[in-house]
Structures are given as structure tokens and as C-alpha cells.
């Protein structure tokens, strides 16, 4: 008898990032779709990795991560967020933010639990919630009429909380809109969860890429939120190394212990030589992280300037290496179709915003990754401007 496999995720196709990158590749298009930098990680760091590959320990790392790396993460957390966390019990090194998010959701969500995400929502949350047997509730970020400034709608969040709510996923700095939170937002969030058992999952992978006068206000820095929060970050974004797949989760000891129960059977441990090199590199205090925001701000400014005087509309992103661009004055075509067509016809690939939203949107928005060299960005925008 031929076994039949009933899908556990029947509504999930291949992730849009793979789809668009593949299409860009097939058509030789400039790939501003999937978010990855075209820059190299710091040379000192890659030299250190080479050293540890040749002379270091190439066997299993400790399950929660190499201790010296966890200590370096604790120091970074103290310096940037002002909180002292325990490297032994409160930090877990994971295989990218992806595994940290996935393992956390599996550790926390039970059958029938509700999990709230803000739309547009990064595409891994809902499938991970479904695999855990949970139900994903979508709360759209607010968008004032005529504006492209996305902001959390706390009123709607309040209305979406029920006695089944187990977890709220807070991805700020937000992919793809660049929305960020301030301390007033965190106070509001605290007031909404105060008398509940709701846990929080803060996906803060863009913590070091925040622009202008804005600052990143981590859930970790909030006295009332910290005891119920898993904070996830990724060295992929911070060190131009998305291919290394190393991230981490910081959470109070009792929460970290539950995450580790899953992490140990998902990947067990993350590769040893890169962990050793990261520990040494972060410990040497290279200043790379401090200059990351201004580096990307120049990219953002260039990318936005290149559109000036065109019929594309945009509001400079407050954070991340993504810029939303409104093409409503150029075409009425849906974003999924136009993203594909422009990849094929003008050779510029982007990500349609609607794939991150549960409810169809009438907005005509595409997400472009500006983590590219200036010539690539200039070429891409020239091609787009030729349309208008
Ligand atoms: N969360 C968000 C919001 C992201 O944009 C990404 C990837 N770019 C991830 C998680 C996954 O990070 P990683 O590549 O470290 O797994
Ligand atoms: N996070 C990246 C983005 O938003 C892509 C990650 C991936 O391809 N899985 O584009």
C-alpha cells in the first residue's frame, strides 16, 4: 500500500524569499528581494574563524552555546540595553534567529493556544505556531490615511487578547515596515499583559539598525516586561553574515530552561569554530556594531534620494535594511504580480508586502532591500524610474 502523507502545513508554500530570489536568479535581475547584505563580514572576524577552524575545537559545542560567546553577548546586552543577564542561565546560542523563534514557539505554545502577531508579519511565525497546534491571531499595524508610517495599534491588540492568548510576538524594529517602539509603547504593552499569564516573544534581529534620532527600545530593558519575554537576535544582520545562521535568545532562567528543552533536540548545538571566533571578536570591542546604523542610514538615504521626483512614493524607513515603496501612481496591478513582472521585465526583484498580511490590502507596496553597494542601488532605481 502506498502511504499517503497528509500535510501538516497544507496552506504553506515555499517562502517568498526563496521564490523571489530564485526568480531573480533565473532572469539575471538585481535582487533587492530577500534580505541579505552584499557586504563582507569584518575581515578580523573571518580571520579568527579561519584560525579556529585550523587550530581550535571542531567538535560539539556545549548545548546552550560556547560560554565565552554567551559572556560576550551578556556584555553586549549590558552595554546596549543596560541589563545584566546571566550568561550561564539566560542566554542560549541558536542556529539563527529562525531556530530561536521556532524553538521558543514550540516550547511555549500548546494545542488551542492563541498567539498574536502584528501584520505585516514575518513569514515564519504562523507556520511555527500551527505546528505547535496554536492559532495565530493577526493584528494589523495601524497606518494613518495618506501616510506610510506604520505604528502598533494597542487598542486593537487589547481587543484581540482573550483568555486563550498565550504569546504575543513583537518584531520591532519591524521587518518589513521599519516600525519601532518607544518606552510609551512598552508601558502600554505592559499594562495590557499585567494581569495575565501571557508571554512575549521579541524578535529584535534589527536591534542595531535604527536611524535618525530614533533609538531601539528593547523589551529586555523594561522592568515589567523582561520577566515574561524571550528576546531573539541574530549575528546575521549585525555582522553582514546571514549565511552563518547564528543567533541567540535571551530570556529569564525559567523561560530559557524551557527553550533549551526544545533547542537540544532541534539542533543540539551551534557550530563551534564560529562561536569561538565571535566570542573573541566581540570581546575585542571592534566598534563595528556601533557604526552599523550610520552605515545603513547612508544606504537608506541614497536609495530614497534616487526616487526623488518620480511617481513612486516612500517614507524613509526608521529601521532595518528594507524600504517600502508605494507604486500606486504607476500601476493598479497587485503587488505579487507586479513584483514578479518587474523581476522578469525590468530586472529588479522585490518582495510584495501582501504576503506578510492575513487580510488582503488595497495598498500597492513593495519591499526593497537596500543592503547593497551604491552602484547596484543606482542601477535598480534607474530601471524602476524608467517606468514612470
Ligand atoms: N526575524 C526577522 C524579522 C528576520 O527578518 C529574519 C531574517 N532576516 C529572521 C528572523 C531570521 O534570522 P536568521 O537569518 O538569523 O535566522
Ligand atoms: N529575513 C530575510 C528577509 O526578510 C530573509 C530570510 C530568509 O530568506 N529566510 O528578507
CSV table of N, CA and C in Angstrom, one decimal, residues 118-279:
chain,number,residue,atom,x,y,z
A,118,UNK,N,1.7,40.9,14.8
A,118,UNK,CA,1.3,42.1,14.1
A,118,UNK,C,1.6,42.0,12.6
A,119,UNK,N,0.5,42.3,11.9
A,119,UNK,CA,0.7,42.3,10.4
A,119,UNK,C,1.1,43.6,9.9
A,120,UNK,N,2.0,43.7,8.8
A,120,UNK,CA,2.6,42.6,8.2
A,120,UNK,C,3.5,41.8,9.1
A,121,UNK,N,3.4,40.5,9.0
A,121,UNK,CA,4.2,39.6,10.0
A,121,UNK,C,5.2,38.8,9.2
A,122,UNK,N,6.4,38.7,9.7
A,122,UNK,CA,7.5,37.9,9.2
A,122,UNK,C,6.9,36.5,9.0
A,123,UNK,N,7.3,35.8,7.9
A,123,UNK,CA,6.6,34.7,7.4
A,123,UNK,C,6.8,33.4,8.2
A,124,UNK,N,7.7,33.4,9.2
A,124,UNK,CA,7.9,32.1,9.9
A,124,UNK,C,6.9,31.9,11.1
A,125,UNK,N,6.4,33.0,11.6
A,125,UNK,CA,5.7,32.9,12.9
A,125,UNK,C,4.5,32.0,12.7
A,126,UNK,N,3.6,32.2,11.7
A,126,UNK,CA,2.4,31.4,11.7
A,126,UNK,C,2.6,29.9,11.5
A,127,UNK,N,3.4,29.5,10.5
A,127,UNK,CA,3.6,28.1,10.4
A,127,UNK,C,4.2,27.4,11.7
A,128,UNK,N,5.1,28.2,12.4
A,128,UNK,CA,5.6,27.6,13.6
A,128,UNK,C,4.5,27.5,14.7
A,129,UNK,N,3.6,28.5,14.7
A,129,UNK,CA,2.5,28.4,15.7
A,129,UNK,C,1.6,27.3,15.3
A,130,UNK,N,1.3,27.1,14.0
A,130,UNK,CA,0.4,26.0,13.6
A,130,UNK,C,1.0,24.6,14.0
A,131,UNK,N,2.3,24.5,13.7
A,131,UNK,CA,2.9,23.2,14.1
A,131,UNK,C,2.8,22.9,15.5
A,132,UNK,N,2.8,23.9,16.4
A,132,UNK,CA,2.7,23.7,17.8
A,132,UNK,C,1.2,23.5,18.2
A,133,UNK,N,0.3,23.5,17.2
A,133,UNK,CA,-1.1,23.3,17.5
A,133,UNK,C,-1.8,24.6,17.9
A,134,UNK,N,-1.1,25.8,17.8
A,134,UNK,CA,-1.7,27.0,18.2
A,134,UNK,C,-2.5,27.7,17.1
A,135,UNK,N,-3.1,28.8,17.4
A,135,UNK,CA,-4.0,29.5,16.5
A,135,UNK,C,-3.4,30.9,16.4
A,136,UNK,N,-3.1,31.4,15.2
A,136,UNK,CA,-2.5,32.7,15.0
A,136,UNK,C,-3.5,33.8,14.8
A,137,UNK,N,-3.5,34.8,15.7
A,137,UNK,CA,-4.4,35.9,15.5
A,137,UNK,C,-3.6,37.1,15.0
A,138,UNK,N,-4.1,37.7,14.0
A,138,UNK,CA,-3.4,38.8,13.3
A,138,UNK,C,-3.9,40.2,13.7
A,139,UNK,N,-3.0,41.1,14.2
A,139,UNK,CA,-3.5,42.4,14.5
A,139,UNK,C,-2.7,43.3,13.5
A,140,UNK,N,-3.4,44.0,12.6
A,140,UNK,CA,-2.6,44.9,11.6
A,140,UNK,C,-2.0,46.0,12.4
A,141,UNK,N,-0.8,46.4,11.9
A,141,UNK,CA,-0.2,47.7,12.4
A,141,UNK,C,-1.1,48.8,11.9
A,142,UNK,N,-1.2,49.8,12.6
A,142,UNK,CA,-2.0,51.0,12.2
A,142,UNK,C,-1.3,51.8,11.1
A,143,UNK,N,-2.0,52.4,10.2
A,143,UNK,CA,-1.4,53.2,9.2
A,143,UNK,C,-2.4,54.4,9.0
A,144,UNK,N,-1.9,55.6,9.3
A,144,UNK,CA,-2.7,56.8,9.2
A,144,UNK,C,-3.0,57.0,7.7
A,145,UNK,N,-4.2,57.5,7.4
A,145,UNK,CA,-4.6,57.7,6.0
A,145,UNK,C,-3.6,58.6,5.3
A,146,UNK,N,-3.2,58.3,4.1
A,146,UNK,CA,-2.2,59.1,3.4
A,146,UNK,C,-0.8,59.0,3.9
A,147,UNK,N,-0.6,58.2,4.9
A,147,UNK,CA,0.8,58.1,5.4
A,147,UNK,C,1.4,56.7,5.2
A,148,UNK,N,2.7,56.6,5.3
A,148,UNK,CA,3.3,55.3,5.1
A,148,UNK,C,4.0,54.9,6.4
A,149,UNK,N,3.6,55.6,7.5
A,149,UNK,CA,4.2,55.3,8.8
A,149,UNK,C,3.3,54.3,9.6
A,150,UNK,N,3.9,53.1,9.7
A,150,UNK,CA,3.2,52.0,10.4
A,150,UNK,C,3.4,52.1,11.9
A,151,UNK,N,2.4,52.0,12.7
A,151,UNK,CA,2.5,52.0,14.2
A,151,UNK,C,1.7,51.0,14.8
A,152,UNK,N,2.1,50.4,15.9
A,152,UNK,CA,1.3,49.4,16.6
A,152,UNK,C,-0.1,50.0,17.1
A,153,UNK,N,-1.1,49.3,16.9
A,153,UNK,CA,-2.4,49.7,17.3
A,153,UNK,C,-2.8,49.0,18.6
A,154,UNK,N,-2.5,49.6,19.7
A,154,UNK,CA,-2.6,49.0,21.0
A,154,UNK,C,-4.1,48.7,21.4
A,155,UNK,N,-5.0,49.5,20.9
A,155,UNK,CA,-6.4,49.3,21.1
A,155,UNK,C,-6.8,48.0,20.5
A,156,UNK,N,-6.4,47.8,19.2
A,156,UNK,CA,-6.7,46.5,18.5
A,156,UNK,C,-6.1,45.4,19.2
A,157,UNK,N,-4.9,45.6,19.7
A,157,UNK,CA,-4.2,44.4,20.4
A,157,UNK,C,-5.0,44.1,21.6
A,158,UNK,N,-5.5,45.1,22.4
A,158,UNK,CA,-6.2,44.8,23.6
A,158,UNK,C,-7.5,44.0,23.2
A,159,UNK,N,-8.1,44.4,22.1
A,159,UNK,CA,-9.4,43.7,21.7
A,159,UNK,C,-9.1,42.3,21.3
A,160,UNK,N,-7.9,42.0,20.8
A,160,UNK,CA,-7.6,40.7,20.3
A,160,UNK,C,-7.1,39.7,21.4
A,161,UNK,N,-6.8,40.3,22.6
A,161,UNK,CA,-6.4,39.4,23.7
A,161,UNK,C,-7.6,38.7,24.3
A,162,UNK,N,-7.4,37.3,24.5
A,162,UNK,CA,-8.5,36.6,25.1
A,162,UNK,C,-7.9,35.7,26.2
A,163,UNK,N,-8.8,34.9,26.8
A,163,UNK,CA,-8.2,34.1,27.9
A,163,UNK,C,-7.4,32.9,27.3
A,164,UNK,N,-7.4,32.8,26.0
A,164,UNK,CA,-6.6,31.7,25.4
A,164,UNK,C,-5.3,32.3,24.9
A,165,UNK,N,-5.1,33.6,25.0
A,165,UNK,CA,-3.8,34.2,24.4
A,165,UNK,C,-2.6,33.7,25.3
A,166,UNK,N,-1.7,33.1,24.6
A,166,UNK,CA,-0.5,32.5,25.3
A,166,UNK,C,0.7,33.4,25.1
A,167,UNK,N,0.8,33.9,23.9
A,167,UNK,CA,2.1,34.6,23.5
A,167,UNK,C,1.7,35.7,22.5
A,168,UNK,N,2.5,36.8,22.6
A,168,UNK,CA,2.4,37.9,21.6
A,168,UNK,C,3.8,38.1,21.0
A,169,UNK,N,3.8,38.0,19.7
A,169,UNK,CA,5.1,38.2,19.0
A,169,UNK,C,5.3,39.7,18.6
A,170,UNK,N,6.4,40.2,19.1
A,170,UNK,CA,6.7,41.7,18.9
A,170,UNK,C,8.0,41.8,18.1
A,171,UNK,N,7.8,42.1,16.8
A,171,UNK,CA,9.0,42.2,15.9
A,171,UNK,C,9.3,43.7,15.7
A,172,UNK,N,10.0,44.3,16.6
A,172,UNK,CA,10.4,45.7,16.5
A,172,UNK,C,11.9,45.8,16.8
A,173,UNK,N,12.7,46.4,16.0
A,173,UNK,CA,12.5,47.0,14.7
A,173,UNK,C,11.8,46.1,13.7
A,174,UNK,N,10.8,46.6,13.0
A,174,UNK,CA,9.9,45.7,12.3
A,174,UNK,C,10.3,45.5,10.8
A,175,UNK,N,10.4,44.2,10.5
A,175,UNK,CA,10.5,43.8,9.1
A,175,UNK,C,9.1,43.5,8.6
A,176,UNK,N,8.5,44.1,7.6
A,176,UNK,CA,9.2,44.9,6.6
A,176,UNK,C,8.9,46.4,6.7
A,177,UNK,N,8.3,47.0,7.7
A,177,UNK,CA,7.9,48.4,7.7
A,177,UNK,C,8.9,49.3,8.3
A,178,UNK,N,9.8,48.8,9.2
A,178,UNK,CA,10.8,49.6,9.9
A,178,UNK,C,10.2,50.3,11.1
A,179,UNK,N,8.9,49.9,11.5
A,179,UNK,CA,8.3,50.5,12.7
A,179,UNK,C,9.2,50.1,13.9
A,180,UNK,N,9.2,51.0,14.9
A,180,UNK,CA,9.9,50.8,16.1
A,180,UNK,C,9.0,51.1,17.3
A,181,UNK,N,9.4,50.7,18.5
A,181,UNK,CA,8.7,51.0,19.7
A,181,UNK,C,9.4,52.0,20.6
A,182,UNK,N,8.7,52.8,21.3
A,182,UNK,CA,9.4,53.7,22.3
A,182,UNK,C,8.9,53.2,23.7
A,183,UNK,N,9.4,53.9,24.7
A,183,UNK,CA,9.1,53.5,26.1
A,183,UNK,C,7.6,53.6,26.4
A,184,UNK,N,6.9,54.6,25.8
A,184,UNK,CA,5.5,54.7,26.0
A,184,UNK,C,4.8,53.4,25.4
A,185,UNK,N,5.2,53.0,24.3
A,185,UNK,CA,4.6,51.7,23.7
A,185,UNK,C,4.8,50.6,24.7
A,186,UNK,N,6.0,50.5,25.2
A,186,UNK,CA,6.3,49.3,26.1
A,186,UNK,C,5.5,49.4,27.4
A,187,UNK,N,5.3,50.6,27.9
A,187,UNK,CA,4.4,50.8,29.1
A,187,UNK,C,3.0,50.4,28.7
A,188,UNK,N,2.5,50.7,27.5
A,188,UNK,CA,1.2,50.3,27.1
A,188,UNK,C,1.0,48.8,27.0
A,189,UNK,N,2.1,48.2,26.4
A,189,UNK,CA,2.1,46.7,26.3
A,189,UNK,C,2.0,46.1,27.7
A,190,UNK,N,2.8,46.7,28.6
A,190,UNK,CA,2.9,46.1,30.0
A,190,UNK,C,1.5,46.2,30.6
A,191,UNK,N,0.8,47.3,30.4
A,191,UNK,CA,-0.5,47.5,31.0
A,191,UNK,C,-1.5,46.4,30.5
A,192,UNK,N,-1.3,46.0,29.2
A,192,UNK,CA,-2.2,45.0,28.6
A,192,UNK,C,-1.9,43.6,29.1
A,193,UNK,N,-0.7,43.3,29.5
A,193,UNK,CA,-0.4,41.9,29.9
A,193,UNK,C,-0.3,41.7,31.4
A,194,UNK,N,-0.3,42.9,32.1
A,194,UNK,CA,0.0,42.9,33.5
A,194,UNK,C,-0.7,41.8,34.3
A,195,UNK,N,-2.0,41.7,34.1
A,195,UNK,CA,-2.8,40.7,35.0
A,195,UNK,C,-3.0,39.4,34.3
A,196,UNK,N,-2.2,39.0,33.3
A,196,UNK,CA,-2.4,37.8,32.5
A,196,UNK,C,-1.1,36.9,32.6
A,197,UNK,N,-1.3,35.7,32.1
A,197,UNK,CA,-0.1,34.8,32.0
A,197,UNK,C,0.6,34.9,30.7
A,198,UNK,N,0.3,35.9,29.9
A,198,UNK,CA,0.8,36.0,28.5
A,198,UNK,C,2.3,36.2,28.5
A,199,UNK,N,2.9,35.4,27.6
A,199,UNK,CA,4.4,35.6,27.4
A,199,UNK,C,4.6,36.4,26.2
A,200,UNK,N,5.8,36.9,26.0
A,200,UNK,CA,6.2,37.8,24.9
A,200,UNK,C,7.4,37.2,24.2
A,201,UNK,N,7.3,37.3,22.9
A,201,UNK,CA,8.5,36.8,22.1
A,201,UNK,C,8.9,38.1,21.2
A,202,UNK,N,10.1,38.6,21.6
A,202,UNK,CA,10.5,39.8,20.9
A,202,UNK,C,11.6,39.5,19.9
A,203,UNK,N,11.2,39.6,18.6
A,203,UNK,CA,12.1,39.3,17.5
A,203,UNK,C,12.8,40.7,17.2
A,204,UNK,N,14.1,40.8,17.7
A,204,UNK,CA,14.8,42.1,17.6
A,204,UNK,C,16.0,41.9,16.8
A,205,UNK,N,15.9,41.2,15.7
A,205,UNK,CA,17.1,40.9,14.9
A,205,UNK,C,17.7,42.2,14.3
A,206,UNK,N,16.9,43.3,14.1
A,206,UNK,CA,17.4,44.5,13.6
A,206,UNK,C,17.7,45.5,14.7
A,207,UNK,N,18.0,45.1,15.9
A,207,UNK,CA,18.3,45.9,17.0
A,207,UNK,C,19.3,47.0,16.8
A,208,UNK,N,20.3,46.7,15.9
A,208,UNK,CA,21.4,47.7,15.8
A,208,UNK,C,21.3,48.5,14.5
A,209,UNK,N,20.1,48.4,13.8
A,209,UNK,CA,19.9,49.1,12.6
A,209,UNK,C,18.7,50.1,12.7
A,210,UNK,N,18.9,51.1,13.4
A,210,UNK,CA,17.8,52.1,13.7
A,210,UNK,C,18.3,53.5,13.4
A,211,UNK,N,17.5,54.3,12.7
A,211,UNK,CA,18.0,55.5,12.1
A,211,UNK,C,17.6,56.8,12.7
A,212,UNK,N,18.2,57.9,12.3
A,212,UNK,CA,17.9,59.3,12.6
A,212,UNK,C,17.9,59.4,14.2
A,213,UNK,N,17.0,60.2,14.7
A,213,UNK,CA,17.0,60.4,16.1
A,213,UNK,C,16.4,59.2,16.9
A,214,UNK,N,16.0,58.2,16.2
A,214,UNK,CA,15.3,57.1,16.9
A,214,UNK,C,16.3,56.2,17.6
A,215,UNK,N,15.8,55.5,18.7
A,215,UNK,CA,16.7,54.5,19.3
A,215,UNK,C,15.9,53.2,19.5
A,216,UNK,N,16.6,52.1,19.6
A,216,UNK,CA,15.9,50.9,19.8
A,216,UNK,C,15.6,50.7,21.3
A,217,UNK,N,14.3,50.5,21.6
A,217,UNK,CA,13.9,50.3,23.0
A,217,UNK,C,13.5,48.8,23.1
A,218,UNK,N,14.4,48.0,23.6
A,218,UNK,CA,14.2,46.6,23.7
A,218,UNK,C,13.2,46.2,24.8
A,219,UNK,N,12.4,45.2,24.6
A,219,UNK,CA,11.6,44.7,25.6
A,219,UNK,C,12.4,44.3,26.9
A,220,UNK,N,13.6,43.9,26.6
A,220,UNK,CA,14.6,43.5,27.6
A,220,UNK,C,14.8,44.6,28.6
A,221,UNK,N,14.7,45.8,28.2
A,221,UNK,CA,15.1,46.9,29.1
A,221,UNK,C,13.9,47.3,30.0
A,222,UNK,N,12.8,46.8,29.8
A,222,UNK,CA,11.6,47.2,30.5
A,222,UNK,C,11.4,46.3,31.7
A,223,UNK,N,11.4,46.9,32.9
A,223,UNK,CA,11.4,46.1,34.2
A,223,UNK,C,10.2,45.1,34.2
A,224,UNK,N,9.1,45.6,33.8
A,224,UNK,CA,7.9,44.7,33.9
A,224,UNK,C,7.8,43.7,32.8
A,225,UNK,N,8.3,44.0,31.7
A,225,UNK,CA,8.2,43.0,30.5
A,225,UNK,C,9.2,41.9,30.6
A,226,UNK,N,10.4,42.3,31.0
A,226,UNK,CA,11.5,41.3,31.0
A,226,UNK,C,11.2,40.0,31.6
A,227,UNK,N,10.5,39.9,32.7
A,227,UNK,CA,10.3,38.6,33.3
A,227,UNK,C,9.4,37.6,32.5
A,228,UNK,N,8.7,38.2,31.5
A,228,UNK,CA,7.9,37.3,30.7
A,228,UNK,C,8.3,37.3,29.2
A,229,UNK,N,9.5,37.7,28.9
A,229,UNK,CA,9.9,37.9,27.5
A,229,UNK,C,11.1,37.0,27.1
A,230,UNK,N,11.0,36.5,25.9
A,230,UNK,CA,12.1,35.8,25.1
A,230,UNK,C,12.6,36.9,24.1
A,231,UNK,N,13.8,37.3,24.2
A,231,UNK,CA,14.4,38.3,23.2
A,231,UNK,C,15.3,37.5,22.2
A,232,UNK,N,15.0,37.7,20.9
A,232,UNK,CA,15.8,37.0,19.9
A,232,UNK,C,16.6,38.0,19.1
A,233,UNK,N,17.8,37.6,18.8
A,233,UNK,CA,18.6,38.5,17.9
A,233,UNK,C,19.5,37.5,17.0
A,234,UNK,N,20.2,38.2,16.0
A,234,UNK,CA,20.9,37.4,15.1
A,234,UNK,C,22.2,38.1,14.7
A,235,UNK,N,23.3,37.3,14.6
A,235,UNK,CA,24.6,37.9,14.2
A,235,UNK,C,24.5,38.1,12.6
A,236,UNK,N,23.6,37.4,12.0
A,236,UNK,CA,23.5,37.5,10.5
A,236,UNK,C,23.3,38.9,10.1
A,237,UNK,N,22.4,39.7,10.8
A,237,UNK,CA,22.1,41.1,10.4
A,237,UNK,C,23.2,42.0,10.9
A,238,UNK,N,23.7,41.7,12.1
A,238,UNK,CA,24.6,42.6,12.8
A,238,UNK,C,26.0,42.6,12.2
A,239,UNK,N,26.4,41.5,11.6
A,239,UNK,CA,27.8,41.3,11.1
A,239,UNK,C,27.9,41.0,9.6
A,240,UNK,N,26.9,41.3,8.9
A,240,UNK,CA,26.8,41.0,7.4
A,240,UNK,C,27.1,39.6,7.2
A,241,UNK,N,26.5,38.7,7.9
A,241,UNK,CA,26.8,37.3,7.8
A,241,UNK,C,25.5,36.4,7.9
A,242,UNK,N,24.6,36.7,7.0
A,242,UNK,CA,23.3,35.9,7.1
A,242,UNK,C,23.5,34.4,6.8
A,243,UNK,N,24.6,34.1,6.1
A,243,UNK,CA,24.8,32.7,5.8
A,243,UNK,C,25.3,31.8,6.9
A,244,UNK,N,25.8,32.5,8.0
A,244,UNK,CA,26.3,31.7,9.1
A,244,UNK,C,25.2,31.1,10.0
A,245,UNK,N,24.1,31.7,10.0
A,245,UNK,CA,22.9,31.2,10.8
A,245,UNK,C,23.3,31.0,12.3
A,246,UNK,N,23.8,32.1,12.9
A,246,UNK,CA,24.0,32.1,14.3
A,246,UNK,C,23.2,33.3,14.9
A,247,UNK,N,22.4,32.9,15.8
A,247,UNK,CA,21.6,33.9,16.6
A,247,UNK,C,21.5,33.5,18.0
A,248,UNK,N,20.7,34.2,18.8
A,248,UNK,CA,20.6,33.8,20.2
A,248,UNK,C,19.3,34.2,20.8
A,249,UNK,N,19.0,33.7,21.9
A,249,UNK,CA,17.7,34.0,22.7
A,249,UNK,C,18.1,34.4,24.1
A,250,UNK,N,17.7,35.5,24.6
A,250,UNK,CA,17.9,35.9,26.0
A,250,UNK,C,16.5,35.9,26.6
A,251,UNK,N,16.5,35.2,27.8
A,251,UNK,CA,15.2,35.1,28.5
A,251,UNK,C,15.5,34.7,29.9
A,252,UNK,N,14.7,35.1,30.9
A,252,UNK,CA,14.9,34.7,32.3
A,252,UNK,C,15.1,33.2,32.4
A,253,UNK,N,15.8,32.8,33.4
A,253,UNK,CA,16.3,31.4,33.5
A,253,UNK,C,15.2,30.4,33.3
A,254,UNK,N,14.0,30.6,34.0
A,254,UNK,CA,13.0,29.6,33.9
A,254,UNK,C,12.5,29.5,32.4
A,255,UNK,N,12.4,30.6,31.7
A,255,UNK,CA,12.0,30.5,30.3
A,255,UNK,C,13.1,29.9,29.4
A,256,UNK,N,14.3,30.3,29.7
A,256,UNK,CA,15.4,29.8,28.9
A,256,UNK,C,15.5,28.2,29.1
A,257,UNK,N,15.2,27.8,30.3
A,257,UNK,CA,15.3,26.3,30.5
A,257,UNK,C,14.3,25.6,29.6
A,258,UNK,N,13.1,26.2,29.4
A,258,UNK,CA,12.1,25.6,28.6
A,258,UNK,C,12.5,25.6,27.1
A,259,UNK,N,13.1,26.8,26.7
A,259,UNK,CA,13.6,26.9,25.3
A,259,UNK,C,14.6,25.8,25.1
A,260,UNK,N,15.5,25.6,26.1
A,260,UNK,CA,16.6,24.6,25.9
A,260,UNK,C,16.1,23.2,25.8
A,261,UNK,N,15.0,22.9,26.4
A,261,UNK,CA,14.4,21.5,26.3
A,261,UNK,C,14.1,21.2,24.8
A,262,UNK,N,13.7,22.3,24.0
A,262,UNK,CA,13.4,22.0,22.6
A,262,UNK,C,14.7,22.2,21.8
A,263,UNK,N,15.4,23.3,22.1
A,263,UNK,CA,16.7,23.5,21.3
A,263,UNK,C,17.6,22.3,21.3
A,264,UNK,N,17.7,21.6,22.4
A,264,UNK,CA,18.6,20.4,22.4
A,264,UNK,C,18.2,19.3,21.5
A,265,UNK,N,16.9,19.3,21.1
A,265,UNK,CA,16.5,18.2,20.2
A,265,UNK,C,16.2,18.8,18.8
A,266,UNK,N,16.4,20.1,18.6
A,266,UNK,CA,16.2,20.7,17.3
A,266,UNK,C,17.6,20.7,16.5
A,267,UNK,N,18.6,21.3,17.2
A,267,UNK,CA,19.9,21.3,16.6
A,267,UNK,C,21.0,20.8,17.6
A,268,UNK,N,20.6,20.6,18.8
A,268,UNK,CA,21.5,20.3,19.9
A,268,UNK,C,22.5,21.5,20.2
A,269,UNK,N,23.4,21.8,19.2
A,269,UNK,CA,24.3,22.9,19.5
A,269,UNK,C,24.7,23.6,18.1
A,270,UNK,N,25.2,24.8,18.2
A,270,UNK,CA,25.6,25.5,17.0
A,270,UNK,C,27.1,25.3,16.8
A,271,UNK,N,27.5,25.5,15.5
A,271,UNK,CA,28.9,25.2,15.2
A,271,UNK,C,29.9,25.9,16.0
A,272,UNK,N,30.9,25.1,16.4
A,272,UNK,CA,31.9,25.6,17.4
A,272,UNK,C,32.9,26.7,17.0
A,273,UNK,N,33.5,26.5,15.8
A,273,UNK,CA,34.6,27.5,15.4
A,273,UNK,C,34.0,28.9,15.3
A,274,UNK,N,32.8,29.0,14.7
A,274,UNK,CA,32.3,30.4,14.6
A,274,UNK,C,31.9,31.0,15.9
A,275,UNK,N,31.4,30.2,16.8
A,275,UNK,CA,31.1,30.7,18.2
A,275,UNK,C,32.4,31.2,18.9
A,276,UNK,N,33.5,30.4,18.7
A,276,UNK,CA,34.7,30.8,19.4
A,276,UNK,C,35.2,32.1,18.8
A,277,UNK,N,35.1,32.2,17.5
A,277,UNK,CA,35.6,33.4,16.8
A,277,UNK,C,34.7,34.6,17.2
A,278,UNK,N,33.4,34.4,17.2
A,278,UNK,CA,32.5,35.5,17.6
A,278,UNK,C,32.8,36.0,19.0
A,279,UNK,N,33.1,35.1,19.9
A,279,UNK,CA,33.4,35.4,21.3
A,279,UNK,C,34.7,36.3,21.3
